[in-house]
Amino acid sequence: MSSIEQLATPALLLDLDVLERNLARMAERADALGVRLRPHAKTHKCPQVADLQRKNGAAGITVSTLREAEVFADHGFDDITWAFPVILSRVDEALALARRIDLGLLIDSRVALEALAARHDGSGSLRVWLKVDCGYHRAGMAPDSAELVALATDVAATVGIEFAGILTHSGHAYDAADRGAIRAVAEQERTVMVEAAARIRAAGVDVPDVSVGSTPAMSAVESLDGVTEARPGNYAFFDHMQCVLGSCEPVDVAVSVLTSVVSRMPDHSVVDAGALAMSKDPGPENGAGMGPVYDEERPGHLHPSLQLASVSQEHGIVNRPLAVGTRLRIMPNHSCLTVACFDEYHVVRGGTVVDRWKIWRGR
Amino acid sequence: MSSIEQLATPALLLDLDVLERNLARMAERADALGVRLRPHAKTHKCPQVADLQRKNGAAGITVSTLREAEVFADHGFDDITWAFPVILSRVDEALALARRIDLGLLIDSRVALEALAARHDGSGSLRVWLKVDCGYHRAGMAPDSAELVALATDVAATVGIEFAGILTHSGHAYDAADRGAIRAVAEQERTVMVEAAARIRAAGVDVPDVSVGSTPAMSAVESLDGVTEARPGNYAFFDHMQCVLGSCEPVDVAVSVLTSVVSRMPDHSVVDAGALAMSKDPGPENGAGMGPVYDEERPGHLHPSLQLASVSQEHGIVNRPLAVGTRLRIMPNHSCLTVACFDEYHVVRGGTVVDRWKIWRGR
């Protein structure tokens, strides 16, 4: 136990009070919407956070890389979905993991199913999801295509593989102009998925689960009828992007980067939080450069004019000349990428550092 | 020893033939210009690469973080400059390191000198550089200021601290429009530093070293008269930005990201190299999105039309529909930031993987 004041910088702070509140709220929301919660652990990459999510009713977790899946398996998580189209050169690693835990894999092509079927010896527990494009158009099968029904039929018929259902991600919710538009994206996601499931079922194939997920959509959606599972991730921490989208308020953002002024120039300061601490995520278009700065006088509120204006590799530029040694807290534009810059969280309650939790990076 | 074809993706490849050629060329260039070379290891974060630089005549190394300094000290490097304005909350760590190796620290404020002097017990070898602003205006003291001469005088007079000299970084070379403009920046850097050194010397203070450095400036400069040391870093690997600046050709870029197509969409492909593999560095303005793609038919050349168009956390978007399983090599926009995404290099010669070298991330 020590004070934040004593921490060397740069440091990634995780506010445990805020985290606990965020997890409890999303658990209530999933309950109210009648869906199971399978949080995306790519945001935090941390077994301690996933454990809190489990205590808040999470039914399994989602990951974005095989390395994350392995780390969480090593920490006692036995029901994991790798929600990224399976990488053909990683199939053997994935199948090995499926012999240790209940593993869900994601595909949107026949090539991927054939690669799985060819290498799978039938041992272990392997569920295969079909990725459906609900309108984001990044990846996934067209929801009204004959290929979707045909591939679902073939997955279900493959010996040793269980057809898990259909899965999508409404990433276009991040491009929505306002809350109404986000709500419309969420409703579109639901409708598209429910209809796609109905088409597959009409072909005589059972669709056990219909999985959706993005933090903005989960914050705005009014109904998830016909959906069984949601996979938001960012909601655990939130960030500046989510504030601008209206998913949260600044007081709800659980992670921040503690930084120090190292150089005072005539019109700006240099701090020790550059691209290697914040990432180069540009954040929202109407945003505050590479990250807003918290107002130390008003905990949980942003400073009205200070901002991290730009970053290079290890240098950050704050838009005002401040005394060398001044300490600031910066809100990440995108917490998932900022977290991936660090090896550990300094876990805080109020001004006290109560723990250090390892961040398991890697792929 | 295995083939690149057998590697799981995404993977960071380091071409040893290209690296060795880059290191030899820069060593020759420094020799011809009459300066010692103290390469910036923030680009590679790898003792094996630094060892090759030492074999190519490097006199010590430069780092951007204290963690990097500690790692290289642990690997037998005993002459290191931490070329970032000293972080006040890290002074004790820095002084502890100065008891193990010859450590150079950088300051541009009286506050920082006072912090060092107050905590330093005089043991070990501590050199202090003054950072001078040669026109980039990111950090450093004004070269024509009375404060510069006064602080140099006080550093030189501080018991237990050795005044190392003055140091600058011509980061504005990256904004230059063409080779002539880069050459002008390099000459400005040299002139400013030589004149600043003369002013300090005129006050009766010895200035042992005058240190400059950036890869574009080193590639274009015609004379470094009056300069004693250069600290380029990126030249070891180069990247897309350096190609556009004319520091190198595509065939000179030593690192690339090997990636696989995981999803084929109507107008694009999804690959497993997103922001967590490439970084979100936007690269040159007239660039190729988040990274050009190599032409597998013509080794060392870029594909005329394929590019990594955009990245999100773990997804990359390539601008053409390609078969699932297709493997591509992407040139980083900014190799320093791409390297910082990975834990190891797969070291290759031709199509053969000859070694794996650890990348020491952290701060």
XYZ file of C-alpha atoms in Angstrom:
726
model
C 0.000 0.000 0.000
C 1.425 3.329 -1.047
C 0.240 6.671 -2.314
C -0.205 7.567 -5.970
C 2.116 10.467 -5.181
C 4.986 8.023 -4.704
C 4.582 6.201 -8.015
C 7.262 6.465 -10.670
C 5.873 7.628 -14.015
C 4.586 6.808 -16.527
C 2.152 4.439 -14.798
C -1.195 2.958 -15.734
C -3.742 3.434 -12.954
C -6.838 1.257 -12.569
C -9.496 2.685 -10.255
C -11.043 -0.321 -8.525
C -14.123 1.527 -7.266
C -14.977 2.636 -10.784
C -14.243 -0.798 -12.255
C -16.514 -2.535 -9.745
C -19.319 -0.083 -10.472
C -18.956 -0.565 -14.244
C -19.035 -4.358 -13.916
C -22.086 -4.346 -11.660
C -23.986 -1.985 -13.960
C -23.348 -4.066 -17.084
C -24.326 -7.243 -15.223
C -27.641 -5.609 -14.282
C -28.136 -4.407 -17.830
C -27.525 -7.885 -19.304
C -29.962 -9.336 -16.755
C -32.599 -6.781 -17.650
C -32.115 -7.488 -21.360
C -32.308 -11.242 -20.753
C -28.901 -12.159 -22.213
C -25.857 -13.925 -20.841
C -22.722 -11.816 -20.588
C -19.459 -13.076 -22.091
C -17.196 -10.021 -21.628
C -14.391 -9.343 -24.073
C -11.150 -9.650 -22.132
C -9.054 -8.000 -24.862
C -9.738 -4.696 -23.128
C -8.001 -5.677 -19.886
C -5.898 -8.819 -20.603
C -5.931 -9.453 -16.861
C -7.156 -12.539 -14.951
C -7.981 -10.481 -11.844
C -10.379 -8.312 -13.855
C -11.913 -11.349 -15.542
C -12.389 -12.884 -12.117
C -14.382 -9.831 -11.022
C -16.438 -10.158 -14.193
C -17.131 -13.791 -13.324
C -18.257 -12.730 -9.854
C -20.585 -10.309 -11.648
C -22.271 -13.165 -13.445
C -20.192 -13.473 -16.612
C -20.781 -16.815 -18.347
C -17.347 -17.385 -19.868
C -15.154 -14.812 -21.545
C -14.223 -13.633 -25.027
C -10.661 -13.023 -26.256
C -9.120 -11.632 -29.448
C -5.905 -13.660 -29.614
C -4.933 -17.245 -29.001
C -2.289 -16.102 -26.525
C -5.010 -14.407 -24.469
C -7.033 -17.626 -24.577
C -4.038 -19.613 -23.320
C -3.285 -17.156 -20.525
C -6.855 -17.182 -19.255
C -6.978 -20.978 -19.529
C -3.814 -21.089 -17.409
C -5.659 -18.965 -14.835
C -8.659 -21.251 -14.504
C -11.031 -19.910 -17.137
C -12.491 -22.944 -18.871
C -15.070 -21.451 -21.247
C -13.526 -19.082 -23.775
C -14.510 -17.800 -27.214
C -11.685 -16.665 -29.499
C -13.730 -14.066 -31.379
C -11.408 -13.550 -34.334
C -11.617 -15.526 -37.589
C -9.400 -18.532 -37.010
C -5.836 -18.115 -38.308
C -5.003 -21.169 -40.410
C -1.393 -21.303 -39.190
C -2.664 -21.449 -35.584
C -5.163 -24.294 -35.986
C -3.007 -26.870 -34.204
C -2.474 -24.509 -31.256
C -6.204 -23.873 -31.080
C -7.046 -27.572 -31.186
C -4.535 -28.242 -28.419
C -6.278 -25.632 -26.290
C -9.676 -27.178 -27.056
C -8.434 -30.344 -25.365
C -7.909 -28.342 -22.133
C -11.005 -26.113 -22.013
C -14.338 -25.441 -23.729
C -13.110 -23.387 -26.666
C -15.207 -21.483 -29.139
C -13.703 -20.626 -32.524
C -14.992 -18.273 -35.160
C -15.038 -18.797 -38.925
C -16.653 -17.146 -41.914
C -15.312 -19.346 -44.701
C -15.439 -22.914 -45.887
C -11.636 -22.905 -46.122
C -11.450 -22.427 -42.355
C -13.959 -25.222 -41.636
C -12.002 -27.575 -43.862
C -8.745 -26.679 -42.073
C -10.354 -27.382 -38.699
C -11.955 -30.629 -39.803
C -8.728 -31.867 -41.386
C -6.631 -31.337 -38.238
C -9.190 -32.126 -35.519
C -8.964 -35.594 -33.975
C -12.337 -35.228 -32.245
C -10.939 -34.999 -28.731
C -11.745 -32.093 -26.478
C -14.560 -29.592 -26.655
C -14.654 -27.503 -29.802
C -17.512 -25.156 -30.600
C -17.533 -23.310 -33.914
C -19.338 -20.011 -34.399
C -20.198 -18.508 -37.751
C -19.375 -14.848 -38.022
C -22.167 -12.828 -39.592
C -21.835 -9.322 -41.010
C -24.608 -7.313 -39.330
C -23.802 -4.125 -41.247
C -20.301 -3.160 -40.091
C -18.909 -4.837 -43.235
C -15.490 -5.570 -41.716
C -15.767 -9.355 -41.676
C -18.416 -12.051 -41.623
C -20.839 -13.769 -43.952
C -23.756 -11.960 -45.540
C -26.771 -12.670 -43.275
C -29.133 -13.330 -46.193
C -26.742 -15.515 -48.181
C -27.220 -19.128 -49.184
C -23.578 -19.650 -48.154
C -24.401 -18.914 -44.524
C -27.087 -21.576 -44.316
C -24.950 -24.058 -46.234
C -21.901 -23.523 -44.024
C -23.987 -23.740 -40.844
C -25.384 -27.032 -42.094
C -21.889 -28.335 -42.768
C -20.487 -27.185 -39.418
C -23.348 -28.905 -37.634
C -22.674 -32.072 -39.630
C -18.928 -32.160 -38.941
C -18.010 -34.964 -36.573
C -16.304 -33.755 -33.388
C -17.339 -30.134 -33.859
C -20.332 -28.536 -32.198
C -22.136 -25.720 -34.023
C -22.270 -22.943 -31.398
C -24.395 -20.465 -33.279
C -23.934 -17.128 -34.997
C -21.919 -14.183 -33.773
C -21.491 -10.565 -34.870
C -19.934 -7.267 -33.786
C -21.670 -3.936 -34.380
C -18.466 -1.929 -34.799
C -20.357 0.624 -36.871
C -21.941 1.798 -33.614
C -18.656 3.705 -33.148
C -19.423 5.753 -36.255
C -22.939 6.684 -35.217
C -23.649 10.392 -34.910
C -25.746 10.343 -31.733
C -27.520 8.108 -29.222
C -30.479 7.622 -31.528
C -28.199 6.431 -34.284
C -26.401 4.039 -31.913
C -29.766 2.651 -30.815
C -30.697 2.140 -34.469
C -27.439 0.251 -35.094
C -28.111 -1.948 -32.061
C -31.629 -2.717 -33.228
C -30.346 -3.437 -36.746
C -27.767 -5.830 -35.244
C -30.475 -7.654 -33.293
C -32.881 -7.876 -36.219
C -30.269 -9.071 -38.695
C -29.067 -11.764 -36.316
C -32.502 -12.999 -35.317
C -33.496 -13.260 -38.973
C -30.263 -15.035 -39.917
C -30.823 -17.546 -37.100
C -34.384 -18.109 -38.315
C -33.147 -18.839 -41.840
C -30.643 -21.392 -40.559
C -33.264 -22.993 -38.306
C -35.675 -23.166 -41.238
C -33.081 -25.409 -42.913
C -33.348 -27.795 -39.982
C -30.159 -26.759 -38.200
C -30.280 -25.952 -34.491
C -28.790 -22.531 -33.630
C -28.051 -22.742 -29.917
C -26.772 -19.202 -29.506
C -27.028 -15.778 -31.075
C -24.196 -13.542 -29.876
C -23.845 -9.784 -30.340
C -21.703 -7.150 -28.840
C -20.184 -3.746 -28.623
C -20.101 -1.415 -25.658
C -21.912 1.481 -27.385
C -24.690 -0.805 -28.627
C -25.084 -2.410 -25.192
C -25.350 1.026 -23.617
C -28.138 2.107 -25.967
C -30.093 -0.971 -27.009
C -33.713 -1.292 -25.860
C -34.392 -4.943 -26.632
C -32.319 -8.031 -27.271
C -35.216 -10.403 -27.919
C -33.939 -13.441 -29.771
C -30.326 -12.799 -28.741
C -28.803 -15.093 -26.111
C -25.370 -13.616 -25.413
C -23.605 -10.231 -25.413
C -19.839 -9.649 -25.565
C -19.042 -6.025 -24.670
C -15.475 -5.428 -23.506
C -14.648 -1.761 -23.266
C -17.396 -1.129 -20.656
C -15.093 -2.427 -17.908
C -12.826 0.603 -18.318
C -14.490 2.940 -20.833
C -12.385 5.761 -22.367
C -12.604 9.132 -24.078
C -14.213 7.645 -27.191
C -16.995 6.125 -25.077
C -17.543 9.450 -23.306
C -18.041 11.170 -26.657
C -20.369 8.356 -27.788
C -22.396 8.827 -24.613
C -21.771 5.300 -23.270
C -20.397 6.835 -20.057
C -19.301 9.986 -18.246
C -15.681 10.930 -17.471
C -16.205 9.771 -13.880
C -16.879 6.238 -15.206
C -13.491 5.820 -16.925
C -11.517 3.341 -14.825
C -8.021 3.620 -16.354
C -5.747 6.626 -16.688
C -2.079 7.244 -17.384
C -0.137 9.023 -14.660
C 2.552 11.146 -16.280
C 5.133 13.802 -15.332
C 6.266 16.980 -16.990
C 9.924 16.557 -17.948
C 10.467 19.721 -19.995
C 8.832 23.139 -19.940
C 8.860 24.987 -23.243
C 7.516 28.492 -23.984
C 4.137 27.277 -25.253
C 3.863 23.671 -24.115
C 5.178 20.956 -21.827
C 6.768 17.630 -22.598
C 5.510 14.658 -20.573
C 6.694 11.053 -20.302
C 3.516 9.634 -21.863
C 4.032 9.300 -25.610
C 2.889 6.763 -28.190
C 4.437 3.933 -26.160
C 2.165 4.793 -23.213
C -1.034 6.053 -24.877
C -0.875 4.383 -28.321
C -1.422 6.536 -31.388
C -5.176 6.124 -31.412
C -6.489 9.496 -32.597
C -9.752 9.107 -30.662
C -12.973 10.863 -31.573
C -12.864 13.416 -34.363
C -14.171 16.187 -32.170
C -11.801 15.047 -29.471
C -9.025 16.434 -27.331
C -5.921 15.522 -29.304
C -4.299 12.348 -27.998
C -6.157 12.419 -24.681
C -7.916 14.783 -22.269
C -6.299 15.588 -18.920
C -8.088 15.166 -15.595
C -8.660 18.188 -13.396
C -6.814 17.450 -10.146
C -9.064 19.936 -8.345
C -12.241 18.059 -9.293
C -11.758 14.289 -9.115
C -13.386 12.455 -12.001
C -13.763 15.615 -14.077
C -11.719 16.699 -17.046
C -9.657 19.850 -17.089
C -11.437 22.470 -19.186
C -8.433 23.311 -21.360
C -5.443 21.020 -20.729
C -4.910 18.189 -23.206
C -2.288 15.816 -24.512
C -1.975 17.566 -27.861
C 0.288 15.076 -29.644
C 2.608 12.136 -29.103
C 5.798 10.802 -30.607
C 7.474 7.579 -29.513
C 8.149 8.394 -25.850
C 7.366 12.130 -25.782
C 3.931 13.573 -25.141
C 3.122 17.237 -25.737
C 0.721 18.943 -23.313
C -0.709 22.220 -24.595
C 0.482 24.492 -21.743
C 3.844 25.319 -20.145
C 3.846 23.596 -16.739
C 6.577 23.231 -14.129
C 8.978 20.303 -14.545
C 7.805 17.608 -12.142
C 4.089 18.447 -12.436
C 2.065 15.232 -12.419
C -1.014 14.786 -14.580
C -3.517 12.026 -15.265
C -4.504 11.470 -18.869
C -7.683 9.736 -20.014
C -6.974 7.289 -22.849
C -8.631 7.887 -26.196
C -8.906 4.112 -26.529
C -8.326 2.185 -23.331
C -7.823 -1.225 -25.027
C -4.777 0.080 -26.925
C -3.396 2.071 -23.990
C -3.596 -0.979 -21.723
C -1.694 -2.985 -24.356
C 1.228 -0.541 -23.908
C 1.764 -1.512 -20.256
C 2.906 -4.571 -18.325
C 0.871 -3.897 -15.195
C -1.900 -1.927 -13.588
C -1.356 0.040 -10.444
C -4.696 -0.695 -8.832
C -5.956 2.257 -6.788
C -8.775 3.159 -4.451
C -8.937 6.896 -4.013
C -5.345 8.086 -3.725
C -3.995 4.762 -2.455
C -2.288 2.078 -4.505
C -3.747 -1.191 -3.216
C -2.300 -3.728 -5.669
C -0.411 -4.392 -8.897
C -1.973 -6.639 -11.527
C -0.092 -8.057 -14.477
C -1.256 -7.325 -18.029
C -0.728 -10.364 -20.279
C 0.182 -8.968 -23.663
C 0.980 -11.013 -26.708
C -0.666 -12.883 -29.491
C 16.126 -23.465 -38.554
C 12.801 -23.514 -40.283
C 11.120 -21.892 -43.245
C 9.170 -18.648 -43.113
C 6.345 -20.688 -44.638
C 6.020 -22.620 -41.384
C 5.723 -19.606 -39.081
C 2.505 -18.915 -37.230
C 1.190 -15.419 -37.872
C 1.327 -12.592 -37.080
C 5.122 -12.586 -36.787
C 7.763 -9.869 -36.879
C 10.547 -10.765 -39.324
C 14.045 -9.284 -39.115
C 16.138 -9.751 -42.246
C 19.686 -10.225 -41.015
C 21.338 -9.577 -44.392
C 19.610 -6.222 -44.681
C 20.343 -5.323 -41.053
C 24.047 -6.071 -41.441
C 24.229 -3.955 -44.599
C 22.447 -1.030 -42.907
C 24.772 -1.148 -39.908
C 27.918 -1.293 -42.038
C 26.770 1.605 -44.211
C 26.018 3.886 -41.285
C 29.351 2.997 -39.664
C 31.119 4.024 -42.876
C 29.082 7.199 -43.046
C 29.922 8.186 -39.463
C 33.587 7.489 -40.167
C 33.525 9.641 -43.290
C 31.831 12.456 -41.373
C 34.350 12.180 -38.534
C 31.863 11.484 -35.721
C 31.458 8.689 -33.223
C 28.270 6.658 -33.524
C 26.049 6.104 -30.483
C 23.024 4.367 -32.061
C 19.588 4.791 -30.564
C 18.506 1.371 -29.331
C 14.864 2.411 -28.879
C 14.305 1.257 -32.457
C 15.223 -2.360 -31.772
C 15.223 -2.873 -27.946
C 17.397 -5.923 -28.553
C 20.864 -6.736 -27.153
C 21.760 -8.888 -30.171
C 21.185 -5.954 -32.522
C 23.125 -3.596 -30.238
C 25.943 -6.116 -30.209
C 26.091 -6.005 -34.011
C 26.158 -2.198 -33.791
C 29.078 -2.426 -31.385
C 30.900 -4.708 -33.804
C 30.263 -1.985 -36.395
C 32.128 0.537 -34.302
C 29.388 2.000 -32.109
C 30.834 3.860 -29.126
C 28.125 3.227 -26.561
C 24.385 3.294 -27.142
C 21.427 5.602 -26.648
C 18.090 4.618 -25.076
C 14.745 6.342 -24.546
C 13.633 4.729 -21.299
C 15.280 3.783 -18.044
C 14.022 0.232 -18.458
C 15.894 0.004 -21.766
C 19.033 1.317 -20.032
C 18.727 -1.332 -17.333
C 18.180 -4.137 -19.832
C 21.220 -3.187 -21.889
C 23.305 -2.782 -18.726
C 22.249 -6.309 -17.751
C 23.527 -7.464 -21.151
C 27.009 -5.980 -20.801
C 26.572 -2.503 -22.269
C 28.427 -0.163 -19.932
C 28.182 3.198 -21.698
C 24.603 4.355 -22.170
C 22.912 7.713 -22.690
C 19.276 7.991 -21.593
C 18.303 10.618 -24.162
C 15.017 11.732 -22.617
C 14.717 14.614 -20.126
C 15.185 12.975 -16.753
C 11.925 12.030 -15.000
C 12.066 13.380 -11.456
C 10.294 10.347 -9.976
C 12.947 8.095 -11.549
C 16.055 9.914 -10.262
C 16.900 7.301 -7.627
C 16.628 4.496 -10.182
C 18.871 6.427 -12.552
C 21.474 7.091 -9.869
C 21.479 3.415 -8.912
C 22.198 2.551 -12.543
C 25.001 5.146 -12.668
C 26.747 3.133 -9.963
C 26.812 0.110 -12.315
C 27.703 1.686 -15.684
C 28.748 4.968 -17.309
C 25.356 6.634 -17.543
C 24.539 9.811 -19.405
C 21.408 11.727 -18.402
C 19.690 14.573 -20.186
C 18.213 17.733 -18.676
C 16.944 21.078 -19.921
C 15.946 22.688 -16.622
C 17.460 23.853 -13.372
C 14.777 21.903 -11.498
C 16.184 18.674 -12.924
C 19.790 19.580 -12.035
C 18.730 20.373 -8.481
C 16.896 17.055 -8.202
C 19.971 15.169 -9.392
C 22.365 17.087 -7.149
C 20.117 16.626 -4.102
C 19.920 12.832 -4.469
C 23.378 12.033 -5.847
C 25.917 10.731 -3.335
C 28.824 11.178 -5.734
C 29.411 7.483 -6.307
C 29.434 5.988 -9.776
C 29.831 7.638 -13.124
C 27.213 10.237 -13.961
C 27.433 12.423 -17.045
C 24.833 15.124 -17.613
C 23.971 16.446 -21.058
C 22.098 19.649 -21.708
C 19.351 19.306 -24.258
C 19.367 22.111 -26.812
C 16.500 22.997 -29.135
C 18.058 23.119 -32.619
C 14.804 24.137 -34.296
C 12.461 21.202 -33.760
C 10.939 23.067 -30.771
C 9.763 19.910 -29.002
C 12.097 20.150 -26.002
C 15.426 21.676 -25.046
C 16.915 25.005 -24.099
C 17.125 27.904 -26.526
C 20.627 27.746 -28.059
C 21.195 31.498 -27.780
C 19.851 31.866 -24.243
C 21.729 33.076 -21.180
C 20.056 30.208 -19.296
C 21.915 27.633 -21.388
C 25.336 29.050 -20.538
C 24.368 29.515 -16.900
C 23.049 25.951 -16.524
C 26.119 24.504 -18.289
C 28.313 26.419 -15.856
C 26.361 25.051 -12.906
C 26.364 21.460 -14.179
C 30.135 21.639 -14.651
C 30.500 23.010 -11.111
C 28.348 20.325 -9.458
C 30.434 17.928 -7.417
C 30.113 14.322 -8.526
C 28.558 15.171 -11.881
C 30.463 15.416 -15.136
C 29.249 17.852 -17.785
C 29.028 15.697 -20.900
C 28.180 18.379 -23.423
C 25.173 19.411 -25.450
C 22.732 17.215 -27.299
C 19.905 17.761 -29.748
C 17.510 15.901 -32.057
C 16.535 17.265 -35.464
C 13.053 15.749 -35.465
C 11.907 18.434 -37.883
C 13.874 16.600 -40.570
C 10.830 14.318 -40.699
C 8.692 17.250 -41.841
C 11.041 18.335 -44.618
C 9.571 18.377 -48.122
C 12.546 16.923 -50.007
C 16.196 15.895 -49.772
C 17.372 19.495 -50.079
C 15.171 20.534 -47.187
C 16.432 17.635 -45.058
C 20.023 18.660 -45.854
C 19.193 22.213 -44.793
C 17.748 20.959 -41.486
C 20.885 18.895 -40.877
C 23.144 21.869 -41.583
C 20.999 24.085 -39.333
C 21.293 21.459 -36.569
C 25.085 21.406 -36.927
C 25.454 25.198 -37.030
C 23.171 25.809 -34.055
C 24.996 23.237 -31.950
C 28.494 24.388 -32.879
C 27.570 27.991 -32.064
C 25.927 27.003 -28.773
C 29.043 25.049 -27.789
C 31.193 28.073 -28.658
C 29.091 30.318 -26.428
C 29.430 27.928 -23.495
C 33.160 27.564 -24.083
C 33.493 31.358 -24.213
C 32.195 31.375 -20.641
C 35.122 29.168 -19.638
C 33.237 25.866 -19.523
C 34.632 22.835 -21.340
C 32.133 21.185 -23.716
C 33.515 17.693 -24.269
C 30.874 16.529 -26.719
C 28.380 17.861 -29.215
C 25.784 15.216 -30.056
C 23.216 15.300 -32.862
C 21.014 12.800 -34.474
C 18.191 11.653 -36.611
C 18.229 9.079 -39.373
C 16.998 11.428 -42.141
C 19.575 14.087 -41.207
C 22.390 11.512 -41.082
C 21.382 10.248 -44.515
C 21.551 13.733 -46.052
C 24.106 15.802 -44.129
C 27.288 16.876 -45.953
C 29.431 18.016 -43.017
C 29.428 17.467 -39.281
C 32.402 19.709 -38.508
C 32.366 20.619 -34.831
C 30.063 17.703 -33.947
C 31.578 14.736 -32.097
C 28.759 12.199 -31.880
C 25.660 11.098 -33.825
C 22.723 9.097 -32.456
C 20.585 7.799 -35.340
C 18.382 4.834 -34.476
C 15.885 4.046 -37.179
C 18.632 3.407 -39.796
C 19.131 -0.112 -38.441
C 15.699 -1.145 -39.740
C 14.303 1.808 -41.725
C 10.568 1.812 -42.607
C 8.008 3.234 -44.981
C 8.440 6.770 -43.612
C 12.182 6.630 -44.310
C 11.524 5.372 -47.850
C 9.300 8.371 -48.507
C 11.921 10.697 -46.960
C 14.546 9.198 -49.256
C 16.734 7.834 -46.445
C 16.488 4.362 -48.003
C 14.825 2.169 -50.611
C 12.220 -0.537 -49.902
C 14.954 -3.182 -50.261
C 16.758 -1.608 -47.253
C 13.883 -2.075 -44.791
C 14.948 -4.845 -42.404
C 11.702 -5.544 -40.519
C 8.323 -6.638 -41.807
C 5.178 -8.145 -40.378
C 4.155 -11.538 -41.722
C 0.377 -11.775 -41.702
C -2.405 -14.078 -42.945
C -5.749 -13.439 -44.531
C -8.441 -14.688 -42.135
C -11.558 -13.400 -43.882
C -12.350 -12.612 -47.510
C -15.004 -9.966 -48.051
C -16.428 -8.711 -51.375
C -14.063 -5.722 -51.612
C -11.300 -6.405 -49.087
C -9.560 -8.962 -46.910
C -9.135 -9.104 -43.158
C -5.630 -9.987 -41.907
C -4.296 -10.766 -38.443
C -2.095 -7.647 -38.336
C -4.044 -4.823 -36.705
C -3.080 -1.978 -34.394
C -1.574 -4.450 -31.916
C 0.892 -5.626 -34.576
C 1.543 -2.507 -36.677
C 0.746 0.321 -34.184
C -1.575 3.102 -35.307
C 1.176 5.239 -36.774
C -0.400 6.859 -39.829
C 2.947 7.100 -41.637
C 3.699 9.608 -44.378
C 0.857 11.772 -45.614
C 1.239 10.592 -49.179
C 1.554 7.064 -47.895
C -0.082 3.724 -48.353
C -2.585 3.619 -45.516
C -1.256 1.734 -42.505
C 1.537 0.035 -44.437
C 2.539 -1.062 -47.936
C 2.593 -4.746 -48.819
C 5.628 -6.488 -50.316
C 5.366 -8.076 -53.730
C 6.100 -11.764 -53.190
C 7.063 -12.075 -56.861
C 9.833 -9.467 -56.579
C 11.702 -9.760 -53.245
C 12.453 -6.387 -51.673
C 9.928 -4.566 -53.847
C 6.521 -3.294 -52.892
C 3.337 -4.510 -54.497
C 2.056 -1.861 -56.899
C -1.465 -1.763 -55.503
C -1.910 -3.905 -52.365
C -1.870 -2.079 -49.045
C -2.931 -2.398 -45.439
C -5.707 0.140 -45.739
C -6.690 0.442 -42.083
C -6.334 -1.228 -38.697
C -8.463 -1.731 -35.621
C -7.272 -3.507 -32.470
C -6.438 -6.936 -33.903
C -7.972 -6.651 -37.396
C -6.152 -5.288 -40.411
C -7.945 -4.465 -43.656
C -6.133 -5.168 -46.939
C -7.639 -3.406 -49.950
C -8.340 -6.496 -52.092
C -10.317 -9.719 -51.652
C -7.719 -12.498 -51.240
C -8.105 -16.169 -50.388
C -8.272 -17.095 -46.698
C -4.821 -18.329 -45.730
C -2.924 -16.041 -48.143
C 0.247 -14.820 -46.450
C 1.547 -11.285 -46.930
C 4.455 -9.240 -45.643
C 3.710 -5.682 -44.583
C 6.279 -2.896 -44.330
C 5.818 -0.873 -41.126
C 5.001 2.802 -41.432
C 7.157 3.355 -38.335
C 9.388 0.437 -37.417
C 10.138 1.660 -33.856
C 6.441 1.478 -32.928
C 5.800 -1.778 -34.768
C 8.739 -3.454 -33.012
C 7.316 -2.291 -29.671
C 4.186 -4.362 -30.426
C 6.109 -7.660 -30.434
C 7.982 -9.809 -27.933
C 10.476 -11.286 -30.387
C 12.011 -11.108 -33.819
C 12.042 -14.079 -36.117
C 15.489 -13.528 -37.592
C 15.635 -14.581 -41.225
C 18.167 -14.957 -44.020
C 16.366 -15.343 -47.324
C 13.425 -17.643 -46.679
C 14.986 -19.347 -43.654
C 14.361 -18.531 -39.999
C 17.806 -18.685 -38.379
C 17.083 -17.396 -34.864
C 14.632 -15.771 -32.455
C 15.700 -12.645 -30.565
C 13.807 -11.218 -27.617
C 12.486 -7.637 -27.741
C 12.756 -5.990 -24.327
C 9.736 -3.757 -24.019
C 8.882 -1.630 -21.038
C 9.720 1.650 -19.442
